[in-house]
Coordinates of C-alpha atoms in Angstrom, one line a residue:
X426 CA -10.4 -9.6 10.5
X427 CA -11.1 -10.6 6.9
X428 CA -13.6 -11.8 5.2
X429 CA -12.2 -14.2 2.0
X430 CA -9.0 -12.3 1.6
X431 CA -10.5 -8.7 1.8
X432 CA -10.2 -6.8 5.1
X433 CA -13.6 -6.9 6.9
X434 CA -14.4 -3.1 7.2
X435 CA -17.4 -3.6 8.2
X436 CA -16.2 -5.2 11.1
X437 CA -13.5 -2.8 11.8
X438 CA -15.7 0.5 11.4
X439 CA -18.2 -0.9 14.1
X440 CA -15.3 -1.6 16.4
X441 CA -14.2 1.7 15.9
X442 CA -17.3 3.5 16.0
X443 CA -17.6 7.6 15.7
X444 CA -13.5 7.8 16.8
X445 CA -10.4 6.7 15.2
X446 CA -8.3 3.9 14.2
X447 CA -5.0 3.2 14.3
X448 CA -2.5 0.0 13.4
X449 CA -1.0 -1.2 16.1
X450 CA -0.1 -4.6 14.3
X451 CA -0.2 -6.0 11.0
X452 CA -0.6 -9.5 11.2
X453 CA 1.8 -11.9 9.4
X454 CA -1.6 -14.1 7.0
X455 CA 1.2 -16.8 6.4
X456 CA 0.9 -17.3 10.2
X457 CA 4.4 -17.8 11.2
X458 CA 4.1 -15.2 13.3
X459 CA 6.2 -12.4 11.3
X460 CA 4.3 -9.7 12.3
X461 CA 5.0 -6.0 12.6
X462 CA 4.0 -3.6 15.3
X463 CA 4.0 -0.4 16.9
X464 CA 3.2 -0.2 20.6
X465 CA 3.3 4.1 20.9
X466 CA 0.0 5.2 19.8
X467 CA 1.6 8.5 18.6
X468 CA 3.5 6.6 15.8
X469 CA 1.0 4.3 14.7
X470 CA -0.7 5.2 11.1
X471 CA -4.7 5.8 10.8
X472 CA -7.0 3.9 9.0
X473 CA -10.0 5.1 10.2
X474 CA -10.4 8.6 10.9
X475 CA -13.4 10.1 13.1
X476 CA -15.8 7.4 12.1
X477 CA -15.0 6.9 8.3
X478 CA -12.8 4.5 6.6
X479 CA -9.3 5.9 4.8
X480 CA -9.7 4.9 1.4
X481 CA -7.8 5.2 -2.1
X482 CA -9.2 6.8 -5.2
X483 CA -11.2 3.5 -5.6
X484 CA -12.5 3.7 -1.9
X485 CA -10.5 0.7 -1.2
X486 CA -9.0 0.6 2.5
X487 CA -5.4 2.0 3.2
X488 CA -3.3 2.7 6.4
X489 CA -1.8 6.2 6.2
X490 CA 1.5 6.9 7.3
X491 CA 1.9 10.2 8.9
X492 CA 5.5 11.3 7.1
X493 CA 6.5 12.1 10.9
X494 CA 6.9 9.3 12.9
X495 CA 4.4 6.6 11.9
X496 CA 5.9 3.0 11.5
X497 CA 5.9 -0.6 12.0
X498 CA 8.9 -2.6 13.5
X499 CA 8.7 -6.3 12.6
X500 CA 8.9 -9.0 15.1
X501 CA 11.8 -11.2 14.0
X502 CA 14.5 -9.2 14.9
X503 CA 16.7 -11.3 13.0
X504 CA 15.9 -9.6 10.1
X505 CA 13.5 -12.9 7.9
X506 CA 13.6 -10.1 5.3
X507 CA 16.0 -9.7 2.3
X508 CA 18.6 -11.6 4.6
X509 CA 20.3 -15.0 5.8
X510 CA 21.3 -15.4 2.3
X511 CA 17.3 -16.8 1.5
X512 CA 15.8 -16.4 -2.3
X513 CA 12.6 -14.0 -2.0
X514 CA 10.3 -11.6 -3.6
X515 CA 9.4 -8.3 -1.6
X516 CA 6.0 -6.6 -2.7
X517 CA 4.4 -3.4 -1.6
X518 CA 1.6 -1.3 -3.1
X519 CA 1.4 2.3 -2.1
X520 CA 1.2 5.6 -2.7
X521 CA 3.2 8.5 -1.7
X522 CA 3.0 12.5 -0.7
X523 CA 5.9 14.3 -3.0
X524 CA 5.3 17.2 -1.1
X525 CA 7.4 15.1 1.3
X526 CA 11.1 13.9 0.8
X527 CA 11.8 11.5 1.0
X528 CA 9.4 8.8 1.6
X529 CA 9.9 5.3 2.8
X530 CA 7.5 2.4 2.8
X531 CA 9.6 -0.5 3.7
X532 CA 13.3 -1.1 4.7
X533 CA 15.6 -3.4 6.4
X534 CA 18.4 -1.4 7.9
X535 CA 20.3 0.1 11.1
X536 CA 21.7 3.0 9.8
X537 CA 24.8 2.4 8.2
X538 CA 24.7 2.2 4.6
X539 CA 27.4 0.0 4.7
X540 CA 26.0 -2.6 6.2
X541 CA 23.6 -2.9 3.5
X542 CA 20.3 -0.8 3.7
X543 CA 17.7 -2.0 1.7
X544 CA 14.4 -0.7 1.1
X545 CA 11.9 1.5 -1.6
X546 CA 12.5 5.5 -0.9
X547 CA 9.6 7.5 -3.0
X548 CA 10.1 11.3 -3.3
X549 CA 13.4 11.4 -3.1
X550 CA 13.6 14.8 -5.4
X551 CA 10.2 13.7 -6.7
X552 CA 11.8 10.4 -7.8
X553 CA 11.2 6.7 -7.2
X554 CA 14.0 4.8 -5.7
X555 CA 15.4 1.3 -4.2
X556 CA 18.1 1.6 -2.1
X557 CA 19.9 -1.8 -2.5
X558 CA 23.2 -2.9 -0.6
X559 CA 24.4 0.9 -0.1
X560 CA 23.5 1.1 -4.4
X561 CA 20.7 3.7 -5.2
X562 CA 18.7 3.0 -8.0
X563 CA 16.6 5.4 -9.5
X564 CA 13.4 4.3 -11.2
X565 CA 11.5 7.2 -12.2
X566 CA 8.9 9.9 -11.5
X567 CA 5.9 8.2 -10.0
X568 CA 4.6 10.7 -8.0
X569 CA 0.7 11.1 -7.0
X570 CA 0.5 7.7 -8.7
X571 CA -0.6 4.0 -7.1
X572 CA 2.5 2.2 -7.2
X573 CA 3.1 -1.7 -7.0
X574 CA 7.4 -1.9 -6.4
X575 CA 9.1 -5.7 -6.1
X576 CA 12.4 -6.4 -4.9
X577 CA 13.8 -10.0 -5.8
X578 CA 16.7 -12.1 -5.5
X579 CA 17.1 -15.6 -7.1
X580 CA 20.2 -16.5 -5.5
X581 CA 22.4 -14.9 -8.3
X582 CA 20.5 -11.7 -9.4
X583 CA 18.8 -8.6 -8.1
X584 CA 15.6 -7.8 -9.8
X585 CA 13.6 -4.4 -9.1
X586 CA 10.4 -3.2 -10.4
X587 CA 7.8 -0.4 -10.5
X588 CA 4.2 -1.3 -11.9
X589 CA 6.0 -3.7 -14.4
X590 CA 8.8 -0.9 -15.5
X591 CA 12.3 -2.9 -14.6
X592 CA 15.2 -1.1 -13.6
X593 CA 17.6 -0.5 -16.3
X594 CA 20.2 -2.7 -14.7
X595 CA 19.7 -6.1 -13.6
X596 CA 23.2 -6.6 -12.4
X597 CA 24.0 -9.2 -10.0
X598 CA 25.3 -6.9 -6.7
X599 CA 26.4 -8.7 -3.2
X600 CA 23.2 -9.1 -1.1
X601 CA 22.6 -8.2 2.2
X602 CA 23.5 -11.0 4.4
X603 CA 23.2 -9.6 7.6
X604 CA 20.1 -9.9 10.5
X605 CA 18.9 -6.3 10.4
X606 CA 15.6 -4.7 11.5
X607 CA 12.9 -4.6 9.4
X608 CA 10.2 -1.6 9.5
X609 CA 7.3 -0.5 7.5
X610 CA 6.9 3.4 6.8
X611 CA 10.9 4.3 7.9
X612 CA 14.1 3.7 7.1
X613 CA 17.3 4.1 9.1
X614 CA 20.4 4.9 7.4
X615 CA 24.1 7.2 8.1
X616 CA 22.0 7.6 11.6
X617 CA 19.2 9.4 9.9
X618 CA 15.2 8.4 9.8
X619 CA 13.1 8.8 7.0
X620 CA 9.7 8.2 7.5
X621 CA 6.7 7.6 4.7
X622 CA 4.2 10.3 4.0
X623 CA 1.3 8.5 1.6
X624 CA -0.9 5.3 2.3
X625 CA 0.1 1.4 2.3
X626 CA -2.4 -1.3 1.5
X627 CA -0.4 -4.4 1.2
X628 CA 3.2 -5.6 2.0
X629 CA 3.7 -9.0 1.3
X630 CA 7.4 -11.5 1.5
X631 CA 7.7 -14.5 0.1
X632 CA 11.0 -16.3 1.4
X633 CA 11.7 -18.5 -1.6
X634 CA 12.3 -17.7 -5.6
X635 CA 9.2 -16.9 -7.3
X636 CA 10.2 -15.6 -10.6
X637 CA 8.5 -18.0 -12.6
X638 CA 5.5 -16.5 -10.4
X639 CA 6.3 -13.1 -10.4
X640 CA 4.5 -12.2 -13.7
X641 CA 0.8 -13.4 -12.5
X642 CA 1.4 -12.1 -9.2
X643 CA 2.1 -8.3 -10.5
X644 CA -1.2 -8.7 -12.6
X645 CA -3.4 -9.9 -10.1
X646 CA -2.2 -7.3 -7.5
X647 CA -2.7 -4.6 -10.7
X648 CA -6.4 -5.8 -11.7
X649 CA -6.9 -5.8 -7.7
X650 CA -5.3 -2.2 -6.7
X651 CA -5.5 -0.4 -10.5
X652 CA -2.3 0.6 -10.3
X653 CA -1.4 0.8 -14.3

């Protein structure tokens, strides 16, 4: 559970006691019910590990995705995210392993570029990218770094972001309009899975337009997480 807004890990270390944890379901806080889950222990990241908490650099809690198999499928198979033609912001702070390559933290997709993958894709040659409608967009080295990426769409224009660095181009591209799966940690594309290899700690959708938002939300998550 939580306590204010913060996870309570008090609560979750006594739960878990001297074993391990794993995420078998990150709740939707909006409480429509968007959740995402993994029902295979094997695939499910850690965020405790033989008693003690997995932490960042500032010994805040993370769940650790394996670079394997680890990830999170989300409930509405209908794909709520970054389709049905809806206005949103995408957020997700992590950090990822560019040992590994590539990494992906989030994604809507079913393997087939054409049909519109979306998603972040971290150490991809050491690089940051967002795939976006079968368009790659590179953003930069950011490896062993916190990183705080947004994807947006206002109905006209794509907008994509790394710890307040906009991509180059903010031209308007054909959206994804189609009902796709959404995961966490993987991404699906020309029939090939990439899974993340670093640490999560928040993923958050909003299904409307919030760039006259999007400026005080980027700062409180940076003042929270210390990303930049």
């Amino acid at each position: 559970g939580f306590n204010g807004n913060v996870l309570d890990t008090s609560a979750l270390l006594s739960f878990v006691g001297s074993g391990s944890g794993y995420i078998a379901k990150v709740y939707d806080q909006s409480g429509n019910g968007n959740d995402f889950v993994q029902s295979s222990v094997n695939f499910q990241p850690i965020i405790v590990s033989g008693g003690t908490l997995v932490v960042d650099e500032y010994s805040k809690p993370v769940f650790r995705f394996d670079g394997i198999n680890d990830s999170l499928e989300g409930l509405d198979s209908n794909g709520y995210f970054l389709s049905g033609g809806a206005n949103y912001l995408a957020s997700v702070v992590c950090e990822y392993n560019p040992t590994y390559d590539p990494s992906c933290f989030f994604s809507q997709s079913d393997g087939l570029t054409t049909n519109g993958t979306v998603g972040f894709l971290a150490g991809n040659s050491n690089q940051a990218h967002l795939w976006w409608a079968n368009d790659l967009l590179l953003l930069g080295n950011y490896e062993d770094m916190k990183l705080i990426c947004e994807l947006s769409w206002d109905g006209t224009t794509r907008l994509t972001s790394i710890n307040d660095i906009p991509d180059e181009s903010d031209t308007p591209v054909g959206k994804n309009t189609l009902a796709l799966p959404t995961y966490l940690g993987r991404i699906d594309f020309s029939g090939n899975n990439f899974f993340a290899n670093g640490y999560m700690q928040e993923f958050i959708i909003w299904n409307s337009d919030q760039s006259a938002n999007v400026t005080n939300i980027k700062s409180e998550q940076n003042v929270f997480y210390g990303a930049y």
